[in-house]
mmCIF file with all atom_site columns, C-alpha atoms in Angstrom:
data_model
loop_
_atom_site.group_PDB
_atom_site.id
_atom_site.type_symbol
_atom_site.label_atom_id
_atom_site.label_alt_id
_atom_site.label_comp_id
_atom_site.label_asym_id
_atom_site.label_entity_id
_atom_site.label_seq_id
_atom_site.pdbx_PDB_ins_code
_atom_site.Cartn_x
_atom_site.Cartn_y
_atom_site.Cartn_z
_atom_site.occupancy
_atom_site.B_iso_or_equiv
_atom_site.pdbx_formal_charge
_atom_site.auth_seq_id
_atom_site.auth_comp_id
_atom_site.auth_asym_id
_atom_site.auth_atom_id
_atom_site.pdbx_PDB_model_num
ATOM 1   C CA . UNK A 1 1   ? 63.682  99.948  128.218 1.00 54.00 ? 1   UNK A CA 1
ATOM 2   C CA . UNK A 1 2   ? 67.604  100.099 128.160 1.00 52.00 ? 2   UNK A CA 1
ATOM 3   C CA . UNK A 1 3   ? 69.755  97.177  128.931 1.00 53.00 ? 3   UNK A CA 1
ATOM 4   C CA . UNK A 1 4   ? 73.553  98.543  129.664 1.00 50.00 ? 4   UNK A CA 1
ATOM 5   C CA . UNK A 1 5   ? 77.053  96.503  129.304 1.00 52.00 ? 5   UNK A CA 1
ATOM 6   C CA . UNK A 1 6   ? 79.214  98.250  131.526 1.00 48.00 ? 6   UNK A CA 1
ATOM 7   C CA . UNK A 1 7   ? 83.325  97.608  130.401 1.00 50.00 ? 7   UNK A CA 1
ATOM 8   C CA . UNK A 1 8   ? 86.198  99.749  132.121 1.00 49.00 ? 8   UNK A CA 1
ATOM 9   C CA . UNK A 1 9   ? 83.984  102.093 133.721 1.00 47.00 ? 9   UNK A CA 1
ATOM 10  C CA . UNK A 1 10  ? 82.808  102.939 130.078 1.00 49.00 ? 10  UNK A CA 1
ATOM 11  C CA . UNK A 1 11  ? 79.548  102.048 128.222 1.00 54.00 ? 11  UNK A CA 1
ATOM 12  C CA . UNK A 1 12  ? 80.271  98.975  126.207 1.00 72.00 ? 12  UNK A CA 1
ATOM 13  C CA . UNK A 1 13  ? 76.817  98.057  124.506 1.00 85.00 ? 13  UNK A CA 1
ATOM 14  C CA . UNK A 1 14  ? 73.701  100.042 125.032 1.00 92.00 ? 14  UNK A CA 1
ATOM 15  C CA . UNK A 1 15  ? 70.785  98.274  124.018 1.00 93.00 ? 15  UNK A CA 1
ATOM 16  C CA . UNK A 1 16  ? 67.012  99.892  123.743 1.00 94.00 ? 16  UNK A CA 1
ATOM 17  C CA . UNK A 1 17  ? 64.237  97.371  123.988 1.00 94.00 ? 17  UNK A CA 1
ATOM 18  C CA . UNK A 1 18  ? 60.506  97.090  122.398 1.00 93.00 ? 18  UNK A CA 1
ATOM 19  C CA . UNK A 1 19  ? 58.355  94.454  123.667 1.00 92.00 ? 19  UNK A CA 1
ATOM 20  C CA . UNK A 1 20  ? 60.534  92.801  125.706 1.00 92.00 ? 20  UNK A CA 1
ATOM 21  C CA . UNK A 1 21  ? 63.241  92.077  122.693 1.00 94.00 ? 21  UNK A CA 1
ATOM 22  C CA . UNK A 1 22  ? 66.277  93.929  121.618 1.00 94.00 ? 22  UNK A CA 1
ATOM 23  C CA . UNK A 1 23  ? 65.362  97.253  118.789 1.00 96.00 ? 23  UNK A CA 1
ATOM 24  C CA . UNK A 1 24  ? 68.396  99.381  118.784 1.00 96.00 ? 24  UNK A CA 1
ATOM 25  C CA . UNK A 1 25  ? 72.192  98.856  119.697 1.00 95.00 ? 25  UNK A CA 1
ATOM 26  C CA . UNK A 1 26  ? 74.730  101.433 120.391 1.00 96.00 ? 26  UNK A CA 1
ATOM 27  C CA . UNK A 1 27  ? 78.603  100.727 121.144 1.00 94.00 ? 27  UNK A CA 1
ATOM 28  C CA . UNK A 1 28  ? 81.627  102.999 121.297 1.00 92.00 ? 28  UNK A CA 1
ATOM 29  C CA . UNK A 1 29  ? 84.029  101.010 120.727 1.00 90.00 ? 29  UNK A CA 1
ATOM 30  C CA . UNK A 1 30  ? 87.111  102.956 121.156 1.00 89.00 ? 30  UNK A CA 1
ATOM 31  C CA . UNK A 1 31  ? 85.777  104.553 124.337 1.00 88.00 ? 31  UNK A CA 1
ATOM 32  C CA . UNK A 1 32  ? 85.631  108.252 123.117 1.00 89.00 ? 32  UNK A CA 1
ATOM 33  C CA . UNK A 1 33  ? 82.534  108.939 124.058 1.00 88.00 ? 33  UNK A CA 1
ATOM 34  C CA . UNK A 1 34  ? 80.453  109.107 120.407 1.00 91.00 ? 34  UNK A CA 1
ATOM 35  C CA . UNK A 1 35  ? 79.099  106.184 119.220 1.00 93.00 ? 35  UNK A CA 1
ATOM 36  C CA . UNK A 1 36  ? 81.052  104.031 116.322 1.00 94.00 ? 36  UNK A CA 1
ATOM 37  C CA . UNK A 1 37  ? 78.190  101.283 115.886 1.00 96.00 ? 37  UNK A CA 1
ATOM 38  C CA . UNK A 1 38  ? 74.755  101.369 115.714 1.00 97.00 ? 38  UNK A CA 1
ATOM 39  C CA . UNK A 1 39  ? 72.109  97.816  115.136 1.00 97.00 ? 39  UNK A CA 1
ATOM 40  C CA . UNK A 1 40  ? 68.989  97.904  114.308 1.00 97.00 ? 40  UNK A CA 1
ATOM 41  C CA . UNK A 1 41  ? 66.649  94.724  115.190 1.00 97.00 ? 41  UNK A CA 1
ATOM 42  C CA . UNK A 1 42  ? 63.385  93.967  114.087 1.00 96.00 ? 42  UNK A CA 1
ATOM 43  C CA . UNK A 1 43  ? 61.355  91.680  116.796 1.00 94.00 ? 43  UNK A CA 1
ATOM 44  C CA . UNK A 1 44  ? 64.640  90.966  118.023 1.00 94.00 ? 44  UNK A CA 1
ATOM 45  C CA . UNK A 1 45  ? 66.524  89.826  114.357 1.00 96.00 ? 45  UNK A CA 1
ATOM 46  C CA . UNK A 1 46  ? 69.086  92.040  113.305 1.00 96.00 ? 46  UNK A CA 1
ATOM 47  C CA . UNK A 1 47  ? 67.899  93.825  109.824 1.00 97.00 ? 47  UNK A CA 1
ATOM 48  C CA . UNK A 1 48  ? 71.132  96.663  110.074 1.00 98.00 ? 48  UNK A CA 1
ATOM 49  C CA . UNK A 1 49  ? 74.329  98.003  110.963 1.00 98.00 ? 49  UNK A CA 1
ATOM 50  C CA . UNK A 1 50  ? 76.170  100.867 110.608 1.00 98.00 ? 50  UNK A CA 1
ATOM 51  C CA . UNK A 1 51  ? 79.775  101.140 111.572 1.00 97.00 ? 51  UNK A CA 1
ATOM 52  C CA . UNK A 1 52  ? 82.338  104.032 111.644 1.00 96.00 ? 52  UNK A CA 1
ATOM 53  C CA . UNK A 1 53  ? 85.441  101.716 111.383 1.00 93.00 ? 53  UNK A CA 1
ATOM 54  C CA . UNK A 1 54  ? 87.782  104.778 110.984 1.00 93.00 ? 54  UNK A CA 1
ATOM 55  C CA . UNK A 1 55  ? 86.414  106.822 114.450 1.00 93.00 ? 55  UNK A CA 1
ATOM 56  C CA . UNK A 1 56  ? 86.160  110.057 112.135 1.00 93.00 ? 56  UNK A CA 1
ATOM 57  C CA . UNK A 1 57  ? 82.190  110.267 113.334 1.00 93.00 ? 57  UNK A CA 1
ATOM 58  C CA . UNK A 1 58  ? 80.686  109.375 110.199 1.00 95.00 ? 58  UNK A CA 1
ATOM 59  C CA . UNK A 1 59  ? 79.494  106.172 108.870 1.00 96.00 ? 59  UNK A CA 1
ATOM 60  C CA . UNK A 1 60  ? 81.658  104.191 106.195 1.00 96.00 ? 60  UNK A CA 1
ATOM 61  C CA . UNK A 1 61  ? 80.005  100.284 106.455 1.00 98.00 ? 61  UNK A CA 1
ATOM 62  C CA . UNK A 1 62  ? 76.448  99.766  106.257 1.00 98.00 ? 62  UNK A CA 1
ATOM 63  C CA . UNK A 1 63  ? 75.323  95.970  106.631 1.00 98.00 ? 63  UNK A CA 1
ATOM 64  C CA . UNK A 1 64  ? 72.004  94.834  105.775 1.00 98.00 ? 64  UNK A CA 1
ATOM 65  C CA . UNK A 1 65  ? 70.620  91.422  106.789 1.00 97.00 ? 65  UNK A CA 1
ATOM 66  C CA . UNK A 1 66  ? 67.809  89.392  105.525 1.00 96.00 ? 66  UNK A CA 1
ATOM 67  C CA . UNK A 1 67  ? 64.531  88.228  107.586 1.00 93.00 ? 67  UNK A CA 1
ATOM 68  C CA . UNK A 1 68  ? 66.544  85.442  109.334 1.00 93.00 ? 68  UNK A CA 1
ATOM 69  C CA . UNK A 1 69  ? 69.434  88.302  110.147 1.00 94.00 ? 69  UNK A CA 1
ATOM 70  C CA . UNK A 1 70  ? 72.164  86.905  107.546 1.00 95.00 ? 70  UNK A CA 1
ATOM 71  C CA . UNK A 1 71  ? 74.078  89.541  106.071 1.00 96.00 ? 71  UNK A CA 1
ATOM 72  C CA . UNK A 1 72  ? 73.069  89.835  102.067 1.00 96.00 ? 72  UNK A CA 1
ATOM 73  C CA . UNK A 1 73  ? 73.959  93.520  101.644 1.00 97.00 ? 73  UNK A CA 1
ATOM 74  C CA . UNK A 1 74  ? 77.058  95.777  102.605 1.00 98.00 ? 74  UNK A CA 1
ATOM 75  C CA . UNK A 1 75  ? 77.817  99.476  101.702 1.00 98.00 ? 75  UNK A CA 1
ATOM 76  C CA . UNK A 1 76  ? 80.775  100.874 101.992 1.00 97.00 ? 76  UNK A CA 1
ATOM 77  C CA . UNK A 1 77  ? 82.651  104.435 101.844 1.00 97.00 ? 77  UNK A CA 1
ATOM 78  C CA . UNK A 1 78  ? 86.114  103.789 100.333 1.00 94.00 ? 78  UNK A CA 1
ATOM 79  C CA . UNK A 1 79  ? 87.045  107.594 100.025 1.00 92.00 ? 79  UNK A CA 1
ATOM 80  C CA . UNK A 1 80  ? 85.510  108.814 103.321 1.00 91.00 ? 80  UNK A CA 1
ATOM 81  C CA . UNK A 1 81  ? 83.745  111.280 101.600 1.00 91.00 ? 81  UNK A CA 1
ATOM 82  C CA . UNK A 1 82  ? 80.933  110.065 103.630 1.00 90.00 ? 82  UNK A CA 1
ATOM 83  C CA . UNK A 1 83  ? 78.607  108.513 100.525 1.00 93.00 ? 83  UNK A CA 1
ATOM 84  C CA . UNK A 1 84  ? 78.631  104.842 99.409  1.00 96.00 ? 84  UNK A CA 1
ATOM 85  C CA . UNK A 1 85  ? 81.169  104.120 97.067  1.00 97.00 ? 85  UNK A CA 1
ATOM 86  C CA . UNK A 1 86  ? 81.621  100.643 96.839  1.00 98.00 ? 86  UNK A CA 1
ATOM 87  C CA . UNK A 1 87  ? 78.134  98.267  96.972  1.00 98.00 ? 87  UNK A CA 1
ATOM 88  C CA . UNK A 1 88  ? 79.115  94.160  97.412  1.00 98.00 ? 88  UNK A CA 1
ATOM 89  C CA . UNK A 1 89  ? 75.810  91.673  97.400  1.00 98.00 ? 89  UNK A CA 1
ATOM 90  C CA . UNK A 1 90  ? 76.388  88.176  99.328  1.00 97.00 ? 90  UNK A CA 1
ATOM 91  C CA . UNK A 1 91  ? 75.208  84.673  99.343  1.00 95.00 ? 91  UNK A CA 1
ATOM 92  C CA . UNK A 1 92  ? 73.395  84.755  102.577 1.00 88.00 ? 92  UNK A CA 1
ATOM 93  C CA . UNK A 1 93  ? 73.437  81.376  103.241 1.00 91.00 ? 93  UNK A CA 1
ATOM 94  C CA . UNK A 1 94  ? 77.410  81.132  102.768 1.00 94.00 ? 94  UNK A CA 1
ATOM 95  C CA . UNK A 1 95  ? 78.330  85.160  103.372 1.00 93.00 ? 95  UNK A CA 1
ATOM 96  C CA . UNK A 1 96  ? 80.271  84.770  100.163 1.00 96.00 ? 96  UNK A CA 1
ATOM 97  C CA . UNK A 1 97  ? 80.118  87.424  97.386  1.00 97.00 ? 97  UNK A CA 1
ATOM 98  C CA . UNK A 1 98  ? 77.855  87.749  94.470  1.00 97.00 ? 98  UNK A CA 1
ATOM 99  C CA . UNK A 1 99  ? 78.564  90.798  92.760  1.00 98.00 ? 99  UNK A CA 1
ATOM 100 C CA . UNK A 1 100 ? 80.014  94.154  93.502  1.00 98.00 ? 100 UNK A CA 1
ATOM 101 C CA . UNK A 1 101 ? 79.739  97.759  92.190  1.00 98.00 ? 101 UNK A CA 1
ATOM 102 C CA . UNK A 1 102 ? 82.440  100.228 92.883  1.00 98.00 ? 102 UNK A CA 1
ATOM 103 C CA . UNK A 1 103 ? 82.621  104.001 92.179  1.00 97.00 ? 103 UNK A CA 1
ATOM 104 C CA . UNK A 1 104 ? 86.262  104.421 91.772  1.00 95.00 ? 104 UNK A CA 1
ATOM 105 C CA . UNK A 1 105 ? 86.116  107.885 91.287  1.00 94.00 ? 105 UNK A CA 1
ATOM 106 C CA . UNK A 1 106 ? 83.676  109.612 93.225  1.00 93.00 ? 106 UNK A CA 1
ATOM 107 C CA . UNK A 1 107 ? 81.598  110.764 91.125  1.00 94.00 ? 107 UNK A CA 1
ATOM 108 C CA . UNK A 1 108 ? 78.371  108.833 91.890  1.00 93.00 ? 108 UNK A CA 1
ATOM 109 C CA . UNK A 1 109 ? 78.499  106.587 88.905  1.00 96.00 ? 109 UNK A CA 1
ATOM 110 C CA . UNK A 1 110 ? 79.395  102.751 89.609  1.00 97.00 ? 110 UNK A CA 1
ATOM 111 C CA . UNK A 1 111 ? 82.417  102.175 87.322  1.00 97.00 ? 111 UNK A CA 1
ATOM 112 C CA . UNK A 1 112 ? 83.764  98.671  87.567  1.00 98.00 ? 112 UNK A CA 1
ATOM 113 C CA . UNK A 1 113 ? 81.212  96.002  88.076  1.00 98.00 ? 113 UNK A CA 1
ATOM 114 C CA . UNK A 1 114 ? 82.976  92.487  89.282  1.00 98.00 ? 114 UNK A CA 1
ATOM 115 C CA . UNK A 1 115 ? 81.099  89.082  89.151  1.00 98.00 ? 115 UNK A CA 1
ATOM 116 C CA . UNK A 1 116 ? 81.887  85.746  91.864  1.00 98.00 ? 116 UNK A CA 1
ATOM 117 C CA . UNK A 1 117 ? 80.806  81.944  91.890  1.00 97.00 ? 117 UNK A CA 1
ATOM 118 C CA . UNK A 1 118 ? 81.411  80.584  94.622  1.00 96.00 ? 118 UNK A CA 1
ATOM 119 C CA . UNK A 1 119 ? 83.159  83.767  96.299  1.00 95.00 ? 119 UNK A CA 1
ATOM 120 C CA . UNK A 1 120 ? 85.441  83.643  93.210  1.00 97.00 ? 120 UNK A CA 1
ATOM 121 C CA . UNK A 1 121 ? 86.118  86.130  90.582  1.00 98.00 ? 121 UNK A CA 1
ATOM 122 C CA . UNK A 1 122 ? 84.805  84.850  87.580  1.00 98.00 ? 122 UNK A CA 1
ATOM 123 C CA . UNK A 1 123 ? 83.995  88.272  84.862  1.00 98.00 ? 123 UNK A CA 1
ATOM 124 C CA . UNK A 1 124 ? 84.995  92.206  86.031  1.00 98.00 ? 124 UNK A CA 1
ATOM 125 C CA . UNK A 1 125 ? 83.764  94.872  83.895  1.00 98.00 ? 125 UNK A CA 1
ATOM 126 C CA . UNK A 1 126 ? 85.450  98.425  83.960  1.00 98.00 ? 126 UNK A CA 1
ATOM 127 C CA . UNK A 1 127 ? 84.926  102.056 82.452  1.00 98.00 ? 127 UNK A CA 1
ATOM 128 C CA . UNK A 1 128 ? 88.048  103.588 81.963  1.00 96.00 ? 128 UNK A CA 1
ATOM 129 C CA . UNK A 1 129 ? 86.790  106.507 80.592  1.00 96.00 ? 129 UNK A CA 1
ATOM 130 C CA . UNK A 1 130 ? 84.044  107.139 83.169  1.00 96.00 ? 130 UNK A CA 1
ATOM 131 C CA . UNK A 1 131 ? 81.472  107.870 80.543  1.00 95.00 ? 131 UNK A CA 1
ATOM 132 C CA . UNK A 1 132 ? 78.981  105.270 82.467  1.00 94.00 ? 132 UNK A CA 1
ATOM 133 C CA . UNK A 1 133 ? 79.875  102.732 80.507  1.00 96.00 ? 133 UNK A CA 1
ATOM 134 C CA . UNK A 1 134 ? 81.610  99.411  80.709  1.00 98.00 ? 134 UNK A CA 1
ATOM 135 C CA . UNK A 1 135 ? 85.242  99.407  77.833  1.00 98.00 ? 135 UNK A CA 1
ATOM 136 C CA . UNK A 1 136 ? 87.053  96.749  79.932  1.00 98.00 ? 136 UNK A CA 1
ATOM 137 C CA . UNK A 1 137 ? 85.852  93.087  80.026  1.00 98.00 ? 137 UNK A CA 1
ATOM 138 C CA . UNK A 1 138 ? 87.891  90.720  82.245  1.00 98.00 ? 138 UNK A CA 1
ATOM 139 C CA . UNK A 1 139 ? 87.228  86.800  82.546  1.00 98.00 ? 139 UNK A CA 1
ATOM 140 C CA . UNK A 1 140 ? 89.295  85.458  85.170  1.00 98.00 ? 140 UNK A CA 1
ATOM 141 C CA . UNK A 1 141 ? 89.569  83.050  88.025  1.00 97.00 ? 141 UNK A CA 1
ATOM 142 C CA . UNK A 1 142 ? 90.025  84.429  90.968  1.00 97.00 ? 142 UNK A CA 1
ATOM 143 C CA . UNK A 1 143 ? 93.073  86.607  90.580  1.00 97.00 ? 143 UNK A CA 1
ATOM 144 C CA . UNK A 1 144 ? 93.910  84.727  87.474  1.00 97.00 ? 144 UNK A CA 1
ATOM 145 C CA . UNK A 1 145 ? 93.121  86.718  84.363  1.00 97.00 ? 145 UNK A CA 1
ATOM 146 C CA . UNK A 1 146 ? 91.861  84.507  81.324  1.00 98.00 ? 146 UNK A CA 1
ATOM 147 C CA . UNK A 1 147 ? 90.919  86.746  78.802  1.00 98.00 ? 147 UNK A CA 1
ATOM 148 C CA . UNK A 1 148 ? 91.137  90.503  78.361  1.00 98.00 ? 148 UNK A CA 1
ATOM 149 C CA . UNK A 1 149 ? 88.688  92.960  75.387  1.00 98.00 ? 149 UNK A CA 1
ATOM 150 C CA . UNK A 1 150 ? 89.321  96.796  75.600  1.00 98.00 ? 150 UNK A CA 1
ATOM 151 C CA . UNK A 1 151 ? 87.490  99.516  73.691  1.00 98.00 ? 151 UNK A CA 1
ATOM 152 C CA . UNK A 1 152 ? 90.321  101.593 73.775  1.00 96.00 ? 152 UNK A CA 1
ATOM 153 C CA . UNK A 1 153 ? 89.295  104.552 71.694  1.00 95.00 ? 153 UNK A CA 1
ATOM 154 C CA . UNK A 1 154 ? 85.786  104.370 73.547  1.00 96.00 ? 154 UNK A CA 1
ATOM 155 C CA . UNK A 1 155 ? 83.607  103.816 70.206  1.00 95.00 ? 155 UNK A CA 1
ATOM 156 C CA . UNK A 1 156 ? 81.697  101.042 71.487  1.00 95.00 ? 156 UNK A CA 1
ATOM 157 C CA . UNK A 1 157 ? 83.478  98.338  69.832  1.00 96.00 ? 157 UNK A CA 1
ATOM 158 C CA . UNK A 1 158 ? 86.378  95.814  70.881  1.00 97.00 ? 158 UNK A CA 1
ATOM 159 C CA . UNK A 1 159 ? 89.428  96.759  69.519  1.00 97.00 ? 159 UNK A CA 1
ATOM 160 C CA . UNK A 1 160 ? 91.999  94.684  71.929  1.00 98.00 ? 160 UNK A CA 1
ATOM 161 C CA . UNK A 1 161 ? 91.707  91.117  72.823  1.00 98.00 ? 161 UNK A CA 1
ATOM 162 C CA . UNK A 1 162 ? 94.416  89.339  74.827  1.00 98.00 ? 162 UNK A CA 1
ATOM 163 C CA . UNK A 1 163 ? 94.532  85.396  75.865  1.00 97.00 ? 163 UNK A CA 1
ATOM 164 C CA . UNK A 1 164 ? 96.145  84.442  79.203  1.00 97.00 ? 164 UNK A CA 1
ATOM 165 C CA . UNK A 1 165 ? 97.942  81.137  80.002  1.00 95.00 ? 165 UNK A CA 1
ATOM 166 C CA . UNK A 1 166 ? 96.684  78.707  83.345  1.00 94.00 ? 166 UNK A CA 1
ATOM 167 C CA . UNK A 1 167 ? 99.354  80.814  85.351  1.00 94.00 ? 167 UNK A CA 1
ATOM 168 C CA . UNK A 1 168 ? 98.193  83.981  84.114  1.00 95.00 ? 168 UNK A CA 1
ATOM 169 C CA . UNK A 1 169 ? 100.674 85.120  81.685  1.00 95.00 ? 169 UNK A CA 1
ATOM 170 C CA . UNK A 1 170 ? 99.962  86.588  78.387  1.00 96.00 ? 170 UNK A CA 1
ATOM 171 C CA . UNK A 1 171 ? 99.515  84.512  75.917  1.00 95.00 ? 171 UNK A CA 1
ATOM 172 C CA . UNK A 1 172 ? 98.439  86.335  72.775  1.00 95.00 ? 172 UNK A CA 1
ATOM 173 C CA . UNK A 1 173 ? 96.841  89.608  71.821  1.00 96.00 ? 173 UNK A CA 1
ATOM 174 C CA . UNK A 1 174 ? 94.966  90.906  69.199  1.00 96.00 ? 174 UNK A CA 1
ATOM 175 C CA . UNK A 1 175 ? 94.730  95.032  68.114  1.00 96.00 ? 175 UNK A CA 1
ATOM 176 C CA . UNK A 1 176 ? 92.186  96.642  65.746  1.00 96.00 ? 176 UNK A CA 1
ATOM 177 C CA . UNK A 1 177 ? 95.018  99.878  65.373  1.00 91.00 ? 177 UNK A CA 1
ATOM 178 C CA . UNK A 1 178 ? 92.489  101.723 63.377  1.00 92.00 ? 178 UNK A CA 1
ATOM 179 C CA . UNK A 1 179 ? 89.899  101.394 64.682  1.00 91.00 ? 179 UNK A CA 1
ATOM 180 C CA . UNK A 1 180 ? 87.857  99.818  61.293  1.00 93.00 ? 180 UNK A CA 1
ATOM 181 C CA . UNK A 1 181 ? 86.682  96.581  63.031  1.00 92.00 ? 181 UNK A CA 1
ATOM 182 C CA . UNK A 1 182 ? 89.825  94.660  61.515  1.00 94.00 ? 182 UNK A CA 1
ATOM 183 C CA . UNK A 1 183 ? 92.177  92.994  63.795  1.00 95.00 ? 183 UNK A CA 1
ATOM 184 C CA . UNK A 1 184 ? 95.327  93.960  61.899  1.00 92.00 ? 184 UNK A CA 1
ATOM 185 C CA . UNK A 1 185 ? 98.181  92.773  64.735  1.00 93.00 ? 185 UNK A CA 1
ATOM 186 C CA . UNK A 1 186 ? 98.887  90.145  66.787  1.00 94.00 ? 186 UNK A CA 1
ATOM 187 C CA . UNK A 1 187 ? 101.485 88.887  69.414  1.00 93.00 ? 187 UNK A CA 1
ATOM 188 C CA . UNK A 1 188 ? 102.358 85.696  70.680  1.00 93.00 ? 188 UNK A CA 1
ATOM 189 C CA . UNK A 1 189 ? 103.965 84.993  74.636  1.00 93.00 ? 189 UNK A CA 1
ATOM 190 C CA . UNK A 1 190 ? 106.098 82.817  75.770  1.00 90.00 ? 190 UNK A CA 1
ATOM 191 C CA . UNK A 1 191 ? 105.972 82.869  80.132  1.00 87.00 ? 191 UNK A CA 1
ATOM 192 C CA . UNK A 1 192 ? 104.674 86.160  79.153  1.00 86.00 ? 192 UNK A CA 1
ATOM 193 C CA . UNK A 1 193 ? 107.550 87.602  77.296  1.00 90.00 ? 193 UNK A CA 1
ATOM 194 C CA . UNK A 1 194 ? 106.756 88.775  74.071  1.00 88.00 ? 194 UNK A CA 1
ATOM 195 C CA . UNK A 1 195 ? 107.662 87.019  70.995  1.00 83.00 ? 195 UNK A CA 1
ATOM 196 C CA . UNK A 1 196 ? 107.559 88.761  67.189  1.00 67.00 ? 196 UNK A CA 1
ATOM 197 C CA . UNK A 1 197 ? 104.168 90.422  66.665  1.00 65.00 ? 197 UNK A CA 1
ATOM 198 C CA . UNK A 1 198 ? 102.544 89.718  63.448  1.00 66.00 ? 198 UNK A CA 1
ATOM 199 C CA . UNK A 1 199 ? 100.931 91.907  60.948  1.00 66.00 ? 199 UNK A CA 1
ATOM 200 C CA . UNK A 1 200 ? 97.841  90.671  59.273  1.00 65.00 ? 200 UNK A CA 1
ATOM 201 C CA . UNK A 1 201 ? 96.507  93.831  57.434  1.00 58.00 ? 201 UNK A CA 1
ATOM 202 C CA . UNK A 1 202 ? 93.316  92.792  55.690  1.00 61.00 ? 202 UNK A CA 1
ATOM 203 C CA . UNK A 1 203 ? 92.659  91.039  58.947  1.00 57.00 ? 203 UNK A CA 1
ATOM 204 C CA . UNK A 1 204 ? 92.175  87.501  56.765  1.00 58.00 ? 204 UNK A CA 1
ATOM 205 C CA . UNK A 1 205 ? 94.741  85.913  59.040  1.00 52.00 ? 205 UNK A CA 1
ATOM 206 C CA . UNK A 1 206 ? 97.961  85.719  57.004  1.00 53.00 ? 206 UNK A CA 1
ATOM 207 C CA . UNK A 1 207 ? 101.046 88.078  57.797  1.00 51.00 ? 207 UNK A CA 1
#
């Protein structure tokens, strides 16, 4: 059975029904004939959506809902190379964001992984070097940084630290410069303008 929303002469919704309840919605929304949004229903609860936002035919949101149709799940396609680049897990019960996985570079491997309380930006890890693995580790709050470690030369093993103040300045950094698990320099900030670094070469804390 089809239940039709008529808008303008055009087809607004189309909706396909199974036992008397909604299974299947269609809508094209900018009226150019080819469907940009497509819902899937189970018993009548939505369970999925997908959405060409950009009107380029191809699908670049997916939502995905739980058993009481909350949305827990989106996909998107960043790049528009029609695959899911960018993956973002919600609260249901307050839609706010859990975690998200990005592929910043297209080449099917999630590359910066970013953590939320409370919708909030709490801990982003990044790999710079796309090797698959994590060399950037960022604790912030919100859009706040409070603490920065690198792996900079990709060896597994933190060789830059930096401290940020409550307005998210610098506040200090630390560098292992060759690379032999020895933090031999540091730099304080003032309102993020650098002061004199420091040179500690036995890493034992005096300059």
């Amino acid at each position: 059975a089809l239940g039709v929303s008529v808008q303008a002469g055009v087809v607004d919704l189309l909706t396909e029904l199974q036992d008397e309840k909604p299974a299947r919605r269609t809508q094209d929304r900018n009226a150019d004939g080819q469907p940009d949004f497509l819902e899937i229903l189970q018993a009548g609860v939505r369970v999925r959506q997908e959405v060409d936002d950009d009107y380029d035919g191809r699908t670049d949101l997916w939502n995905f809902y739980d058993v009481s149709g909350s949305l827990e799940k989106q996909e998107q396609d960043i790049d528009g190379d029609g695959k899911s680049d960018r993956f973002n897990e919600l609260d249901a019960s307050s839609g706010k964001s859990n975690r998200t996985l990005e592929d910043k570079n297209g080449d099917g491997r999630i590359d910066m992984w970013t953590s939320f309380e409370d919708g909030v930006r709490v801990a982003q890890e990044e790999d710079a070097n796309f090797d698959g693995k994590p060399d950037r580790f960022i604790k912030a709050n919100g859009d706040t940084p409070l603490s920065v470690e690198e792996d900079r030369n990709y060896d597994g093993t933190i060789d830059y630290v930096a401290e940020y103040d409550a307005e998210g300045n610098i506040a200090s950094d630390r560098t292992d410069e060759n690379g032999d698990g020895t933090f031999e320099a540091s730099t304080a900030f003032t309102g993020g303008a650098r002061a004199m670094p420091e040179l500690d070469p036995d890493g034992g804390g005096q300059a």
